[in-house]
PDB file of C-alpha atoms in Angstrom:
ATOM      1  CA  MET A   1       0.072  -0.012   0.054  1.00 62.00           C
ATOM      2  CA  VAL A   2       1.482   3.319  -1.258  1.00 67.00           C
ATOM      3  CA  LYS A   3       0.881   5.825   1.638  1.00 83.00           C
ATOM      4  CA  ALA A   4       1.106   9.604   0.950  1.00 90.00           C
ATOM      5  CA  ASN A   5       3.826  11.772   0.215  1.00 93.00           C
ATOM      6  CA  VAL A   6       3.599  14.882   2.844  1.00 94.00           C
ATOM      7  CA  MET A   7       5.561  17.875   3.055  1.00 93.00           C
ATOM      8  CA  VAL A   8       6.395  19.464   6.533  1.00 94.00           C
ATOM      9  CA  VAL A   9       6.312  23.340   7.166  1.00 91.00           C
ATOM     10  CA  GLU A  10       7.458  24.215  10.432  1.00 92.00           C
ATOM     11  CA  ASP A  11      10.071  26.846  11.083  1.00 90.00           C
ATOM     12  CA  ASN A  12      11.527  25.009  14.769  1.00 90.00           C
ATOM     13  CA  GLY A  13      13.576  22.501  13.679  1.00 93.00           C
ATOM     14  CA  LEU A  14      13.192  20.111  16.541  1.00 92.00           C
ATOM     15  CA  ILE A  15       9.520  20.145  16.411  1.00 90.00           C
ATOM     16  CA  ALA A  16      10.037  19.697  12.388  1.00 93.00           C
ATOM     17  CA  LEU A  17      12.037  17.030  12.910  1.00 94.00           C
ATOM     18  CA  SER A  18       9.775  15.446  15.369  1.00 92.00           C
ATOM     19  CA  ILE A  19       6.834  15.813  12.844  1.00 92.00           C
ATOM     20  CA  GLN A  20       9.385  14.244  10.451  1.00 95.00           C
ATOM     21  CA  ARG A  21      10.124  11.327  12.007  1.00 95.00           C
ATOM     22  CA  THR A  22       6.728  10.626  13.449  1.00 93.00           C
ATOM     23  CA  LEU A  23       5.084  10.711   9.917  1.00 93.00           C
ATOM     24  CA  ARG A  24       7.575   8.032   8.638  1.00 94.00           C
ATOM     25  CA  ASN A  25       7.718   6.161  11.293  1.00 94.00           C
ATOM     26  CA  LEU A  26       3.670   5.704  10.349  1.00 93.00           C
ATOM     27  CA  GLY A  27       4.650   4.710   6.702  1.00 93.00           C
ATOM     28  CA  TYR A  28       4.630   7.957   5.184  1.00 94.00           C
ATOM     29  CA  ALA A  29       6.988   9.711   2.514  1.00 95.00           C
ATOM     30  CA  VAL A  30       7.922  13.190   3.624  1.00 96.00           C
ATOM     31  CA  PRO A  31      10.299  14.278   0.644  1.00 94.00           C
ATOM     32  CA  ALA A  32      10.565  17.871   2.135  1.00 94.00           C
ATOM     33  CA  VAL A  33      10.524  20.002   5.056  1.00 96.00           C
ATOM     34  CA  ALA A  34      10.224  24.019   4.536  1.00 93.00           C
ATOM     35  CA  ALA A  35      10.961  26.597   7.439  1.00 92.00           C
ATOM     36  CA  SER A  36       9.095  29.647   5.868  1.00 88.00           C
ATOM     37  CA  GLY A  37       6.007  30.246   3.531  1.00 83.00           C
ATOM     38  CA  GLU A  38       8.372  31.585   0.521  1.00 84.00           C
ATOM     39  CA  GLU A  39      10.675  27.914   0.829  1.00 89.00           C
ATOM     40  CA  ALA A  40       7.189  26.161   1.059  1.00 87.00           C
ATOM     41  CA  ILE A  41       5.606  27.370  -2.293  1.00 83.00           C
ATOM     42  CA  ARG A  42       8.406  26.815  -3.735  1.00 87.00           C
ATOM     43  CA  GLN A  43       9.305  23.096  -2.787  1.00 91.00           C
ATOM     44  CA  ALA A  44       5.111  22.330  -3.146  1.00 87.00           C
ATOM     45  CA  LEU A  45       5.247  23.891  -6.456  1.00 85.00           C
ATOM     46  CA  ALA A  46       7.999  21.311  -7.809  1.00 90.00           C
ATOM     47  CA  LEU A  47       6.936  18.519  -5.519  1.00 90.00           C
ATOM     48  CA  ARG A  48       3.281  18.067  -5.560  1.00 88.00           C
ATOM     49  CA  PRO A  49       2.582  16.773  -2.112  1.00 91.00           C
ATOM     50  CA  ASP A  50      -0.511  14.610  -0.850  1.00 90.00           C
ATOM     51  CA  LEU A  51      -0.745  16.959   2.180  1.00 88.00           C
ATOM     52  CA  VAL A  52       0.763  19.874   3.727  1.00 88.00           C
ATOM     53  CA  PRO A  53       0.941  20.332   7.355  1.00 88.00           C
ATOM     54  CA  MET A  54       1.829  24.131   7.754  1.00 85.00           C
ATOM     55  CA  ASP A  55       2.652  25.774  11.111  1.00 85.00           C
ATOM     56  CA  SER A  56       0.042  28.484  11.626  1.00 77.00           C
ATOM     57  CA  MET A  57       2.559  30.357  13.856  1.00 79.00           C
ATOM     58  CA  LEU A  58       5.547  30.481  10.957  1.00 80.00           C
ATOM     59  CA  GLU A  59       8.154  33.582  11.212  1.00 78.00           C
ATOM     60  CA  GLY A  60       8.996  35.757   8.336  1.00 74.00           C
ATOM     61  CA  ASP A  61       6.378  38.067   5.650  1.00 72.00           C
ATOM     62  CA  MET A  62       4.689  35.120   5.016  1.00 70.00           C
ATOM     63  CA  ASP A  63       2.648  32.675   8.267  1.00 62.00           C
ATOM     64  CA  GLY A  64       1.052  29.341   7.593  1.00 60.00           C
ATOM     65  CA  ILE A  65      -2.340  31.293   7.615  1.00 61.00           C
ATOM     66  CA  LEU A  66      -1.575  33.864   5.265  1.00 55.00           C
ATOM     67  CA  SER A  67       0.607  31.161   3.067  1.00 59.00           C
ATOM     68  CA  PRO A  68      -0.903  31.024  -0.252  1.00 57.00           C
ATOM     69  CA  LEU A  69       0.014  27.471  -1.323  1.00 63.00           C
ATOM     70  CA  TYR A  70      -3.399  26.428  -1.486  1.00 51.00           C
ATOM     71  CA  ARG A  71      -3.963  29.288  -4.622  1.00 54.00           C
ATOM     72  CA  SER A  72      -0.528  28.737  -6.287  1.00 52.00           C
ATOM     73  CA  SER A  73      -0.251  29.917  -9.578  1.00 49.00           C
ATOM     74  CA  GLY A  74      -4.132  28.990 -10.360  1.00 54.00           C
ATOM     75  CA  ARG A  75      -3.203  25.320 -10.151  1.00 58.00           C
ATOM     76  CA  GLU A  76      -5.403  22.750  -8.350  1.00 60.00           C
ATOM     77  CA  ARG A  77      -5.694  23.343  -4.530  1.00 66.00           C
ATOM     78  CA  LEU A  78      -3.359  21.292  -2.242  1.00 69.00           C
ATOM     79  CA  PRO A  79      -4.395  19.692   0.888  1.00 71.00           C
ATOM     80  CA  THR A  80      -3.045  21.887   4.063  1.00 71.00           C
ATOM     81  CA  TRP A  81      -3.572  21.765   7.900  1.00 69.00           C
ATOM     82  CA  ASN A  82      -2.424  24.406   9.779  1.00 73.00           C
ATOM     83  CA  LEU A  83      -0.902  22.765  12.817  1.00 71.00           C
ATOM     84  CA  ARG A  84      -0.457  24.776  16.257  1.00 65.00           C
ATOM     85  CA  ARG A  85       2.468  23.703  18.987  1.00 59.00           C
ATOM     86  CA  GLU A  86      -0.171  22.309  20.962  1.00 59.00           C
ATOM     87  CA  ASP A  87      -1.285  20.171  18.200  1.00 55.00           C
ATOM     88  CA  CYS A  88       2.027  18.328  18.243  1.00 54.00           C
ATOM     89  CA  GLY A  89       2.367  18.116  21.896  1.00 56.00           C
ATOM     90  CA  PHE A  90       4.893  21.257  22.603  1.00 52.00           C
ATOM     91  CA  ALA A  91       2.650  23.053  24.996  1.00 50.00           C
ATOM     92  CA  GLY A  92       4.375  25.997  26.567  1.00 48.00           C
TER      93      GLY A  92
END
């Protein structure tokens, strides 16, 4: 059974690594991890992942809420899901 390709968007390296390891342990392919909204758009257009879990509080000009991944260049929408620190077990 082929599982989905998941591209993680998270600017905290420790959290990104934890999400990436968890997804891989569950059998998902994680071809990329992006640390900014801009980087996420570039990688998503190239990789066309099946799902993009995205930090809703990214540093920089484009946070996970405002990132236009789902509207990129008039192409079909990419399924995204916004994460908060609490969703990943990193409260506080």
